[in-house]
PDB file of C-alpha atoms in Angstrom:
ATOM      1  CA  UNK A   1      -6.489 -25.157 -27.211  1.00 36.00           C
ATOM      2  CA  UNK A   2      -3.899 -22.540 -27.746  1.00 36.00           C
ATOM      3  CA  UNK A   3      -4.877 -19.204 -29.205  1.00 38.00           C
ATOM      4  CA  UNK A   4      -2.027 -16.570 -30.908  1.00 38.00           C
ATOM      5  CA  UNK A   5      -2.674 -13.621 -32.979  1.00 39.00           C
ATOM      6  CA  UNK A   6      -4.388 -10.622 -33.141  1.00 41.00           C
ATOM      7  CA  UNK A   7      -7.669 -10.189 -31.912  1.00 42.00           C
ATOM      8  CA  UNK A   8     -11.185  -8.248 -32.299  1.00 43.00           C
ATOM      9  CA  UNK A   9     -14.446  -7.474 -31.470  1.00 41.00           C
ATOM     10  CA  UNK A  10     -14.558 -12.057 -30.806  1.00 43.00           C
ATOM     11  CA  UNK A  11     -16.058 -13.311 -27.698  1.00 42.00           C
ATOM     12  CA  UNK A  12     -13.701 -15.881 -26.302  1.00 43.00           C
ATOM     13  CA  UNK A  13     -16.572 -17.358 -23.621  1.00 40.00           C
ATOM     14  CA  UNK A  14     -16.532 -20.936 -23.042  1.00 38.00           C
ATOM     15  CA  UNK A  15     -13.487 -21.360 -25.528  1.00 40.00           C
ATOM     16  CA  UNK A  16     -11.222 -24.113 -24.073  1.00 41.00           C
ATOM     17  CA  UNK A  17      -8.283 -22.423 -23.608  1.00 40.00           C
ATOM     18  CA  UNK A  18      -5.567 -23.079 -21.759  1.00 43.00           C
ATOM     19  CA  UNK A  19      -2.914 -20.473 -22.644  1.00 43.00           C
ATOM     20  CA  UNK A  20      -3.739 -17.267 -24.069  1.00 49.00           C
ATOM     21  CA  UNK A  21      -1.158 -15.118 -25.547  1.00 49.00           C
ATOM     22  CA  UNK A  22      -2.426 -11.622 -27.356  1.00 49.00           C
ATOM     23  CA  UNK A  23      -0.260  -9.866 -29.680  1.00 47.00           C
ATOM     24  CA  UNK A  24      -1.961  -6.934 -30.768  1.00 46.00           C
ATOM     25  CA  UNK A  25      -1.839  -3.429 -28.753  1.00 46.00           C
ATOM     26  CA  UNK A  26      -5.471  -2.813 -28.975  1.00 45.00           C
ATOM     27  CA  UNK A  27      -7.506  -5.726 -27.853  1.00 47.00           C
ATOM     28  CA  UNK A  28     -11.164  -5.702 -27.989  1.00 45.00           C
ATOM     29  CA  UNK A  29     -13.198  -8.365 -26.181  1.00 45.00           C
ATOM     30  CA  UNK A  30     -17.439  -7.893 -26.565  1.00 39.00           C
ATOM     31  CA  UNK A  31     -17.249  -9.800 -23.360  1.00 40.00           C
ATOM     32  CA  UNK A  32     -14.687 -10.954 -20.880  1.00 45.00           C
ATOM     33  CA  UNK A  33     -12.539 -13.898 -21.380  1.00 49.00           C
ATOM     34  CA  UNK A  34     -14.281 -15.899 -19.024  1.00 47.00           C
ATOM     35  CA  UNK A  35     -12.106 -19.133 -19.605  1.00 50.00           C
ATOM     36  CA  UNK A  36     -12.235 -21.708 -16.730  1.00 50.00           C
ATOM     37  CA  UNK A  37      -9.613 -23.280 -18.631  1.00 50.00           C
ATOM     38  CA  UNK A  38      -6.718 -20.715 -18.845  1.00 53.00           C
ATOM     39  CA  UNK A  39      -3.277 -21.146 -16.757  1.00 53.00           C
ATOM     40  CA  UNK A  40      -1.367 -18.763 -18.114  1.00 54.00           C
ATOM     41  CA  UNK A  41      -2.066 -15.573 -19.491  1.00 60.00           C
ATOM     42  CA  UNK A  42       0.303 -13.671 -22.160  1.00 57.00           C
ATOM     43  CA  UNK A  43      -0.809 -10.222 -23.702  1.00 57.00           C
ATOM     44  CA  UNK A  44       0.518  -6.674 -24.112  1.00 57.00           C
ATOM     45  CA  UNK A  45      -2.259  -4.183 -24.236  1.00 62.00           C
ATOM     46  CA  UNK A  46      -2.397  -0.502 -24.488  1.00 57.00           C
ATOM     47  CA  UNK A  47      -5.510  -0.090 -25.095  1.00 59.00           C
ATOM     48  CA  UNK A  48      -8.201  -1.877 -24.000  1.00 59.00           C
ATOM     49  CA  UNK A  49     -12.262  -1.099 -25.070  1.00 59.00           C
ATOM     50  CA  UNK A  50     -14.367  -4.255 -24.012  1.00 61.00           C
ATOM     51  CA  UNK A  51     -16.027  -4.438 -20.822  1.00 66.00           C
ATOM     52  CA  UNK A  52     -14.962  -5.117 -17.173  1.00 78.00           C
ATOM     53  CA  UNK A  53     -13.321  -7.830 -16.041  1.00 78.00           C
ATOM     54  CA  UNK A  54     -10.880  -8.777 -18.732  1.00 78.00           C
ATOM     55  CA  UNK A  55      -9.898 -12.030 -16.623  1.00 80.00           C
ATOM     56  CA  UNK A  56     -13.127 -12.476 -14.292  1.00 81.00           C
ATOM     57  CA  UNK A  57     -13.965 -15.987 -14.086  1.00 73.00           C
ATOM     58  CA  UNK A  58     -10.171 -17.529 -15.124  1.00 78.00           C
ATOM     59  CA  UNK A  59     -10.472 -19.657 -12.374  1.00 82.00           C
ATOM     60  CA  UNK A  60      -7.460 -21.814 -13.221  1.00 79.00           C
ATOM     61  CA  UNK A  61      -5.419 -18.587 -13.977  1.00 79.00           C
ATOM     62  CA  UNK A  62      -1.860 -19.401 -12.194  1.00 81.00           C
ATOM     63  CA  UNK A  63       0.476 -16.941 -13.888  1.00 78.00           C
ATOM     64  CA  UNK A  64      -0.165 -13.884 -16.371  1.00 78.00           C
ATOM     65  CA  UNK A  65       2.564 -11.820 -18.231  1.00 77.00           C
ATOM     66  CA  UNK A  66       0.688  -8.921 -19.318  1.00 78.00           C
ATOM     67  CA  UNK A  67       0.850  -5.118 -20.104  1.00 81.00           C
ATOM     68  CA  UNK A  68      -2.198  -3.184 -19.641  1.00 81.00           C
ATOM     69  CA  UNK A  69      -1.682   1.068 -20.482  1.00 81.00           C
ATOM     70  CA  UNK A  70      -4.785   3.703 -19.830  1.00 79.00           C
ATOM     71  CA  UNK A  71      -7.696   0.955 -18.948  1.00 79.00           C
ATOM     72  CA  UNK A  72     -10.125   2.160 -16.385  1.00 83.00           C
ATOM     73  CA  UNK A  73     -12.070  -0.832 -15.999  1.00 83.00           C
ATOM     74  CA  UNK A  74     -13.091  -2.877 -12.563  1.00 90.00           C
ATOM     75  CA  UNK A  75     -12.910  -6.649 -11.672  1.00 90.00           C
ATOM     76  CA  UNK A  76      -9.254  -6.981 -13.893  1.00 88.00           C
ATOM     77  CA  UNK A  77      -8.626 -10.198 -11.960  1.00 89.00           C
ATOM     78  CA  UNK A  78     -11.486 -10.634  -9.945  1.00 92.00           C
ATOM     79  CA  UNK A  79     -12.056 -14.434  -8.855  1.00 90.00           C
ATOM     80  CA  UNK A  80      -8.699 -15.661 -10.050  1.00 88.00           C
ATOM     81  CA  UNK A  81      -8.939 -18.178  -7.242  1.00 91.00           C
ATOM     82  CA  UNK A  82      -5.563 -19.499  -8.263  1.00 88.00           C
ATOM     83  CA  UNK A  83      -3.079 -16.656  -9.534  1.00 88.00           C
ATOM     84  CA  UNK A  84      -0.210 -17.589  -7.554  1.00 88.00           C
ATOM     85  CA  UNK A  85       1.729 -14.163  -9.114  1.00 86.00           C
ATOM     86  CA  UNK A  86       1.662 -10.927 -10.053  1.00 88.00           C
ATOM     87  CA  UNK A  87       4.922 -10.929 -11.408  1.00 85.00           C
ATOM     88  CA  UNK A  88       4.649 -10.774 -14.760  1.00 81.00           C
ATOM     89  CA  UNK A  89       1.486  -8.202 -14.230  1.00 87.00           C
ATOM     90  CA  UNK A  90       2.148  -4.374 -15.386  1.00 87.00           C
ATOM     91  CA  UNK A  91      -0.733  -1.891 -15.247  1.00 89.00           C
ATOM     92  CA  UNK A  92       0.513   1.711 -16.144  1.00 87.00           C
ATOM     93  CA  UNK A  93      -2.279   4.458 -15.270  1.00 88.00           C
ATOM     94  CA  UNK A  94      -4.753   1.927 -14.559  1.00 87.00           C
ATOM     95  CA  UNK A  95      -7.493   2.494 -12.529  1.00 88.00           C
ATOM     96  CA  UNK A  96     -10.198   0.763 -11.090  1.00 89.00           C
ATOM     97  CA  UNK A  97     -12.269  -1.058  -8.644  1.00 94.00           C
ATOM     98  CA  UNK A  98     -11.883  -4.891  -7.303  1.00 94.00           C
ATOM     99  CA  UNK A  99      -8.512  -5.555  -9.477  1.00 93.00           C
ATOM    100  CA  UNK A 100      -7.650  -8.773  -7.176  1.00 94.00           C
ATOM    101  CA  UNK A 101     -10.880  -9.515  -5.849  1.00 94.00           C
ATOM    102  CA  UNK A 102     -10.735 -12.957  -4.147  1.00 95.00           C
ATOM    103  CA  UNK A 103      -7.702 -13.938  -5.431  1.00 94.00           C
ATOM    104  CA  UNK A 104      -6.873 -16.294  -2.353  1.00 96.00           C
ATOM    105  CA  UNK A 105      -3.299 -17.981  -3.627  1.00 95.00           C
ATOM    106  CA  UNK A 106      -1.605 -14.356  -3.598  1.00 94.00           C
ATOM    107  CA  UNK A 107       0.645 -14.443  -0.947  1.00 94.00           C
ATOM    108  CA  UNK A 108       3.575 -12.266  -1.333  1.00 94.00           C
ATOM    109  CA  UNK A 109       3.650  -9.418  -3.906  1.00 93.00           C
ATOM    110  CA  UNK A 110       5.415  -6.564  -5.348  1.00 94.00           C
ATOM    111  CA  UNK A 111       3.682  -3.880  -5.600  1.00 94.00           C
ATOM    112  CA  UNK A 112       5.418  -1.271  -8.057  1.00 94.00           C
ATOM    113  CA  UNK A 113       4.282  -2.044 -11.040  1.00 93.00           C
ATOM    114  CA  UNK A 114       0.370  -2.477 -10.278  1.00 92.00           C
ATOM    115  CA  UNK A 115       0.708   1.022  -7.865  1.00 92.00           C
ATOM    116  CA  UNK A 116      -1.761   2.825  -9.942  1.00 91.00           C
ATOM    117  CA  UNK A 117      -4.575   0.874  -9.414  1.00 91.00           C
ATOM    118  CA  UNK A 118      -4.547   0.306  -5.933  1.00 92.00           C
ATOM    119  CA  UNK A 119      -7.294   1.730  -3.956  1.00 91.00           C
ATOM    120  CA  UNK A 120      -9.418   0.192  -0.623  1.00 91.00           C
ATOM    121  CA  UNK A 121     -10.863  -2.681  -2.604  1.00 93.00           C
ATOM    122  CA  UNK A 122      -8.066  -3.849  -4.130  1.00 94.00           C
ATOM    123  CA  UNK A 123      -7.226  -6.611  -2.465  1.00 94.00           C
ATOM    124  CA  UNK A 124     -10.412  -7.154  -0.882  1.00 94.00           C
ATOM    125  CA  UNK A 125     -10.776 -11.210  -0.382  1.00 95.00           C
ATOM    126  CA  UNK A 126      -6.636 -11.767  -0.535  1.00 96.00           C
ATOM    127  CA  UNK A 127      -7.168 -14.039   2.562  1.00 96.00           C
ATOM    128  CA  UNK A 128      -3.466 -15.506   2.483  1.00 97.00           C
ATOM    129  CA  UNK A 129      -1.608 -11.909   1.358  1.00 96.00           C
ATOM    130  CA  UNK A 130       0.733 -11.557   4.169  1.00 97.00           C
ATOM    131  CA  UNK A 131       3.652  -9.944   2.469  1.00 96.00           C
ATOM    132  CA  UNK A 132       4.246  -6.763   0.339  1.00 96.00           C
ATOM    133  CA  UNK A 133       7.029  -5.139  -1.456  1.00 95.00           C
ATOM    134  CA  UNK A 134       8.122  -2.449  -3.551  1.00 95.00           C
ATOM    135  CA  UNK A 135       6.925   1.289  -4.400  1.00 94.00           C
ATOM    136  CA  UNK A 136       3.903   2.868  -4.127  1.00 93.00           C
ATOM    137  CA  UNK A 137       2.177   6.287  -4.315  1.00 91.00           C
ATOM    138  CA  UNK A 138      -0.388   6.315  -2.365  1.00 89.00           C
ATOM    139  CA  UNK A 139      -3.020   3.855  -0.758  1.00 86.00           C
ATOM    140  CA  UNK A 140      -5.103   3.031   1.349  1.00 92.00           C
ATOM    141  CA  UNK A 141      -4.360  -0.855   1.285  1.00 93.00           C
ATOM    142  CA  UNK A 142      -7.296  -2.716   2.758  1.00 93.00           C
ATOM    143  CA  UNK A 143      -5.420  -6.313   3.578  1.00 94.00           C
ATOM    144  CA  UNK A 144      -6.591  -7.716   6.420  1.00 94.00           C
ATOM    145  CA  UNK A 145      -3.853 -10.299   6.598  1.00 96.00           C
ATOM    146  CA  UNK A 146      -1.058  -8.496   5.875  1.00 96.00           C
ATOM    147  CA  UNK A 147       1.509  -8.733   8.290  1.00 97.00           C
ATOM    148  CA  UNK A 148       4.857  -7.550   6.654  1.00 96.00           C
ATOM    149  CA  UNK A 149       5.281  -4.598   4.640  1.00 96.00           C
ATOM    150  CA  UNK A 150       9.041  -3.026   3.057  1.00 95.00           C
ATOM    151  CA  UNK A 151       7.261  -0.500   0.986  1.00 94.00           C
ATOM    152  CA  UNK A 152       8.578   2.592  -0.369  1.00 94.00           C
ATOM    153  CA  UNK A 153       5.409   5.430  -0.291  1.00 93.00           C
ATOM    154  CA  UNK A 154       5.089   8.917  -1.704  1.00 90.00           C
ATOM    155  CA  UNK A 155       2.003  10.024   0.259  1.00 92.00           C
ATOM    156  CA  UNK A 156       0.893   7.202   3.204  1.00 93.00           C
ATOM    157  CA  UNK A 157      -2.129   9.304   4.282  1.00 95.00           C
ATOM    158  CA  UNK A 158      -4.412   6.240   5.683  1.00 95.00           C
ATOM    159  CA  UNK A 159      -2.302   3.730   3.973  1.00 95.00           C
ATOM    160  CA  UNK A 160      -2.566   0.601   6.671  1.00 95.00           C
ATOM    161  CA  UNK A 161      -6.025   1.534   7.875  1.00 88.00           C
ATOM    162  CA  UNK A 162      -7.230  -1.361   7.119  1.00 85.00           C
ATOM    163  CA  UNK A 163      -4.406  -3.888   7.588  1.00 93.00           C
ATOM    164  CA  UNK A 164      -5.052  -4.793  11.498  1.00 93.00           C
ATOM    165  CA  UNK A 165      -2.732  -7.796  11.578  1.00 95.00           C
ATOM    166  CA  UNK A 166       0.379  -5.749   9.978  1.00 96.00           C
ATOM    167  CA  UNK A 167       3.414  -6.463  12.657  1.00 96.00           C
ATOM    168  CA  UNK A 168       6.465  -5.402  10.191  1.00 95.00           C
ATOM    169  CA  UNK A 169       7.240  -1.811   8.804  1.00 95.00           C
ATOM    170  CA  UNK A 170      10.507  -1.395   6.967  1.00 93.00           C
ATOM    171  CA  UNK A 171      10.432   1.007   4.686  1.00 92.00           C
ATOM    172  CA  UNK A 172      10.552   4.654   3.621  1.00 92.00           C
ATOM    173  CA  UNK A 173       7.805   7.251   3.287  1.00 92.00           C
ATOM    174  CA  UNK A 174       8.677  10.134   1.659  1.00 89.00           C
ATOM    175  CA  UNK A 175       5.507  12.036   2.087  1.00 88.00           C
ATOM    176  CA  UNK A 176       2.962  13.000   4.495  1.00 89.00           C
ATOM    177  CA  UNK A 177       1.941  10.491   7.080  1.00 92.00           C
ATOM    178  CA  UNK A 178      -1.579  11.106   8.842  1.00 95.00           C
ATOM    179  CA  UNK A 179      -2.866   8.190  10.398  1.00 96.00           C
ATOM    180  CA  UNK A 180      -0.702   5.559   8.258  1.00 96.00           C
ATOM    181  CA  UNK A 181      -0.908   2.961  11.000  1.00 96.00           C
ATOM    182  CA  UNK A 182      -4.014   4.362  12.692  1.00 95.00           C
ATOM    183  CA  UNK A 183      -5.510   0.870  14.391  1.00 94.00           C
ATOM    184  CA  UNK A 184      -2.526  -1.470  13.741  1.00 95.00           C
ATOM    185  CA  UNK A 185      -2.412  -3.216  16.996  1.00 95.00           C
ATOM    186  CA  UNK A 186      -0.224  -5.517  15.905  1.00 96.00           C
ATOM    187  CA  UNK A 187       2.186  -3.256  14.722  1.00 95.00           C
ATOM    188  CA  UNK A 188       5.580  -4.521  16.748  1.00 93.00           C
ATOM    189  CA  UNK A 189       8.570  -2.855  14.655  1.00 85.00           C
ATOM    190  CA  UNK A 190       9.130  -0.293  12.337  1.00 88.00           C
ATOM    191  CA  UNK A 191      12.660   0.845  10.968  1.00 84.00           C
ATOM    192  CA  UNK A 192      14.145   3.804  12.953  1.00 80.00           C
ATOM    193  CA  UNK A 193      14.485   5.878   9.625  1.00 82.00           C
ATOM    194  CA  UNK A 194      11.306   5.252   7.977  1.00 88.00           C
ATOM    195  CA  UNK A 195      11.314   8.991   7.641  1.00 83.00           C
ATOM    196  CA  UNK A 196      13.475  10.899   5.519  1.00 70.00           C
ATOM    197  CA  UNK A 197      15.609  13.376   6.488  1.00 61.00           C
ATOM    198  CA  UNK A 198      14.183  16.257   4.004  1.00 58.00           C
ATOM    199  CA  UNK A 199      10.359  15.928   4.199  1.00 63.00           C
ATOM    200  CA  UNK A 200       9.621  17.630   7.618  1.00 61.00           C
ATOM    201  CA  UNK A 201      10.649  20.559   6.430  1.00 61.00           C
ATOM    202  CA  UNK A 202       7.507  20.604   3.790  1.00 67.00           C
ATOM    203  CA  UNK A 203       5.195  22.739   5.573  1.00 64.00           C
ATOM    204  CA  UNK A 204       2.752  20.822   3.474  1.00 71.00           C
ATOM    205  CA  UNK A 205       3.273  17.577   4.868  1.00 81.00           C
ATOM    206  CA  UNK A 206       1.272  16.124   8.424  1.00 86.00           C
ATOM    207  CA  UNK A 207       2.173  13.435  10.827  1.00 88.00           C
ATOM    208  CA  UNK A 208      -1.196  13.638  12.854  1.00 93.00           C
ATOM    209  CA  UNK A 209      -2.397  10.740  14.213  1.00 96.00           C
ATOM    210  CA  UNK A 210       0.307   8.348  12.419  1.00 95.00           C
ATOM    211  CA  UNK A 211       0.407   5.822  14.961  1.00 95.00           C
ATOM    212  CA  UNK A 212      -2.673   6.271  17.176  1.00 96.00           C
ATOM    213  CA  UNK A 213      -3.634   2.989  18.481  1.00 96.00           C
ATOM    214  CA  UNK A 214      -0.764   1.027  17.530  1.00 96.00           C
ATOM    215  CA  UNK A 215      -0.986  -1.014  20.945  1.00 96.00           C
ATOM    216  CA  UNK A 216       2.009  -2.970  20.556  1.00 96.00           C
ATOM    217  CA  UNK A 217       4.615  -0.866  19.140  1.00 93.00           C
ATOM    218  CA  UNK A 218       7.715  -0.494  22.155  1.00 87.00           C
ATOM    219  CA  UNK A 219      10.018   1.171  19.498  1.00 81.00           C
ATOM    220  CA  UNK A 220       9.436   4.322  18.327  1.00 82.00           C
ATOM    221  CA  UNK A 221      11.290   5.790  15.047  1.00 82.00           C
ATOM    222  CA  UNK A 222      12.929   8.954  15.213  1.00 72.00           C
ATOM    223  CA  UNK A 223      11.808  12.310  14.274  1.00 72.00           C
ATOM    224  CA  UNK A 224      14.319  13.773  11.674  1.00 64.00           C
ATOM    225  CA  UNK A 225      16.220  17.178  12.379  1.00 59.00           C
ATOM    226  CA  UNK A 226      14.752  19.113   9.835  1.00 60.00           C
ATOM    227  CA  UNK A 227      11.268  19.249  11.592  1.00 61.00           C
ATOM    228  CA  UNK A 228       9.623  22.010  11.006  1.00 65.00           C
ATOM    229  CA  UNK A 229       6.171  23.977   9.689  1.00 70.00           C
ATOM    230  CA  UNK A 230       4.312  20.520  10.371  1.00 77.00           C
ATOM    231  CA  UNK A 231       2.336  19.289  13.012  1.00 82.00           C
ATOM    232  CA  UNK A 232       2.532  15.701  14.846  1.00 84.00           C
ATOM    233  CA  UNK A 233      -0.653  16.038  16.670  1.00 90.00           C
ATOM    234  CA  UNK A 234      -1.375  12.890  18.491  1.00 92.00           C
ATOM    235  CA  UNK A 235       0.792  11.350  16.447  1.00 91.00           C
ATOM    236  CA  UNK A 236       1.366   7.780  19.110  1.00 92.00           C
ATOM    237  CA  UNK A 237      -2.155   8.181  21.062  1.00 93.00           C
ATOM    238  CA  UNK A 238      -3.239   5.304  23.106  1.00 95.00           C
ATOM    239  CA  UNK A 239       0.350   3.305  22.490  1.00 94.00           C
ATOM    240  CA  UNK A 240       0.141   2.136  25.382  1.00 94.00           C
ATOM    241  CA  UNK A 241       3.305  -0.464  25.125  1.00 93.00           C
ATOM    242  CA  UNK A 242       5.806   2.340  24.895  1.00 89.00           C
ATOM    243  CA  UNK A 243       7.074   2.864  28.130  1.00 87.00           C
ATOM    244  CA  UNK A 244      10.208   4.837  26.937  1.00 81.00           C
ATOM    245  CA  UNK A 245      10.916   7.952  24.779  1.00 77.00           C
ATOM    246  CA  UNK A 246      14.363   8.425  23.764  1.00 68.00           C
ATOM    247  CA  UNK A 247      15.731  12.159  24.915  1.00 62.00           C
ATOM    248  CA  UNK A 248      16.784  12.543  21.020  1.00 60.00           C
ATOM    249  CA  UNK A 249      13.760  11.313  19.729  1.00 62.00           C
ATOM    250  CA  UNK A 250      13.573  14.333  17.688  1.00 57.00           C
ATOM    251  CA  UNK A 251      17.057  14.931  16.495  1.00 45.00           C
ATOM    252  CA  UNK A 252      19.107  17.749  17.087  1.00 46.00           C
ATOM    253  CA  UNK A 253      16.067  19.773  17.122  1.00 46.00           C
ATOM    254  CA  UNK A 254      16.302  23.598  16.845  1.00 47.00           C
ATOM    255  CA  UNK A 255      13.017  24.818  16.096  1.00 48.00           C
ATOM    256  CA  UNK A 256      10.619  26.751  18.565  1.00 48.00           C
ATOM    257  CA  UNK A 257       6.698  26.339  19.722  1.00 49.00           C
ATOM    258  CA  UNK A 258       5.456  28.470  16.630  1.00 48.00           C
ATOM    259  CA  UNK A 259       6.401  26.289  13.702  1.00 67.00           C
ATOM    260  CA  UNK A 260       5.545  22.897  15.021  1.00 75.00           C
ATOM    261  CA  UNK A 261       2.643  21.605  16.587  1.00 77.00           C
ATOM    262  CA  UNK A 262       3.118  18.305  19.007  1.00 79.00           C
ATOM    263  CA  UNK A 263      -0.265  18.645  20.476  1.00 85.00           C
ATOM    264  CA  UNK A 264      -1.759  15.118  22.184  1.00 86.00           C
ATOM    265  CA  UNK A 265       1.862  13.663  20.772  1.00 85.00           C
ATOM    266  CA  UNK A 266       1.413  11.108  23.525  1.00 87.00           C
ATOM    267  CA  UNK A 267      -1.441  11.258  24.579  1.00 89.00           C
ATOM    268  CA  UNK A 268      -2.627   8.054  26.117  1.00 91.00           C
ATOM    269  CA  UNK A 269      -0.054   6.373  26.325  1.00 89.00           C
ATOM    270  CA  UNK A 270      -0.230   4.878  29.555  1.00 89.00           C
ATOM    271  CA  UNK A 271       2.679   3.112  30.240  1.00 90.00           C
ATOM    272  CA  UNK A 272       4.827   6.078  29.437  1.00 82.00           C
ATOM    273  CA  UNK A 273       7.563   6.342  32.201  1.00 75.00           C
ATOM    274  CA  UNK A 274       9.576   9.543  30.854  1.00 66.00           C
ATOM    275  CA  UNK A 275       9.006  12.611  28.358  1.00 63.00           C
ATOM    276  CA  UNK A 276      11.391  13.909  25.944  1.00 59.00           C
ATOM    277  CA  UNK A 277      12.980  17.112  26.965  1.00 56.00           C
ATOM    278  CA  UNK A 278      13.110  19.512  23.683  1.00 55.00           C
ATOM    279  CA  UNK A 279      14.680  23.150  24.307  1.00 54.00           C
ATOM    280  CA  UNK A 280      15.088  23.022  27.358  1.00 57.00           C
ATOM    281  CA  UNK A 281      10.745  22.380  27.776  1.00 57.00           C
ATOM    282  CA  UNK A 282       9.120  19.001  28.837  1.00 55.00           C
ATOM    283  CA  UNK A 283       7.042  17.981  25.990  1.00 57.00           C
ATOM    284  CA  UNK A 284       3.865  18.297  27.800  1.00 51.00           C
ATOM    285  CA  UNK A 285       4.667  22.045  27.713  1.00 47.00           C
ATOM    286  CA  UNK A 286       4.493  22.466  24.294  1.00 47.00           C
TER     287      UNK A 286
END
């Protein structure tokens, strides 16, 4: 069966469906649409009042081209075993809990236009999501099999916390950066510039912590010239592959002991052979 038009207040439970398309900008649903039947998925929606869940239980849900504006609701997609893409998805000020739940055929997604829902369970269950893209505000991402990321992030406080398996950083964070990576052992490279230029002199922004733990990382990115007013307090503790700092590892620095903290900076790290000199002072010193 295929279903077109406008629709209200009708619960579409057990209807054999297999393609849904919604025209009207305010659906309501008394329940959720629950079709096992449904493989694709087309409906523009700004506002949405039924319950949680709007495609819980589409089990044969493979692609979905829909616009979703101002829903706080949980469960979105949770247990679409076989939603192979996001592509098509765009959720503008959406919040809410368990959006991807279980969806096990995800396995490479862009991010930007789902970035305001994401939140620790997001992606809880994604056992094949290995790959992400795009921009994001803020996170955390809890992905346990993520292993690439080229992400673009405003604030990355805690943003791979959970993603132990993550071996590929290239990307830009534009923000504040305390424990991104904290416990990504299998972090092996991240781009040299992942920091830009202009955001270490925001007194408001903190590296702490950003890479504690990362046991595999040998390559280290570069601190940009403009540090300043910030702290990088044990910002590589217990990376114990680096064996090598780079004498500009903070570039053309010119600031003094009283506007930067580097306490604990490598603390740790065991395999450490040299330390940066910065004005003239070993970084131990500082």
């Amino acid at each position: 069966m295929y279903l077109i038009g406008d629709i209200q207040d009708i619960p579409l439970i057990d209807w054999q469906l297999d393609h849904f398309r919604c025209n009207s900008s305010s659906l309501k649903i008394d329940l959720t649409l629950d079709c096992d039947d449904v493989n694709l998925a087309e409906c523009g929606i700004t506002s949405y009042t039924g319950r949680d869940g709007l495609f819980t239980g589409c089990t044969n849900l493979i692609k979905c081209t829909t616009t979703i504006k101002d829903k706080n609701k949980d469960d979105l997609f949770n247990g679409c075993i076989s939603l192979e893409s996001i592509d098509g998805i765009n959720l503008i000020n959406c919040t809410g809990n368990n959006a991807f739940k279980d969806c096990i055929q995800l396995k490479e997604i862009d991010l930007t236009n789902i970035s305001s829902i994401i939140n620790s369970t997001t992606f809880i269950g994604c056992d094949n999501l290995t790959k992400i893209t795009g921009t994001i505000n803020n996170g955390p991402l809890v992905i346990e099999s993520l292993e690439e990321a080229d992400l673009t992030v405003s604030n990355a406080d805690n943003l791979f916390i959970g993603c132990p398996k993550l071996s590929i950083f290239n990307g830009k964070i534009l923000g504040s950066a305390v424990s991104t990576f904290k416990g990504c052992s299998s972090l092996i490279k991240i781009n040299n510039d992942v920091f830009n230029d202009n955001i270490f002199s925001n007194p408001y922004f903190k590296y702490d912590n950003c890479f504690e733990g990362c046991t595999s990382l040998i390559d280290i990115p570069l601190i940009p010239s403009k540090a300043k007013n910030t702290s990088l307090n044990y910002m590589f503790k217990d990376c114990t592959s680096i064996v090598e700092i780079p004498n500009d590892l903070i570039v053309d620095a010119t600031f003094n002991n009283d506007n930067i903290s580097l306490k604990g900076m490598f603390e740790g790290c065991t395999s450490l052979a040299n330390y940066p000199i910065i004005n003239n002072t070993p970084i131990w010193d500082w």
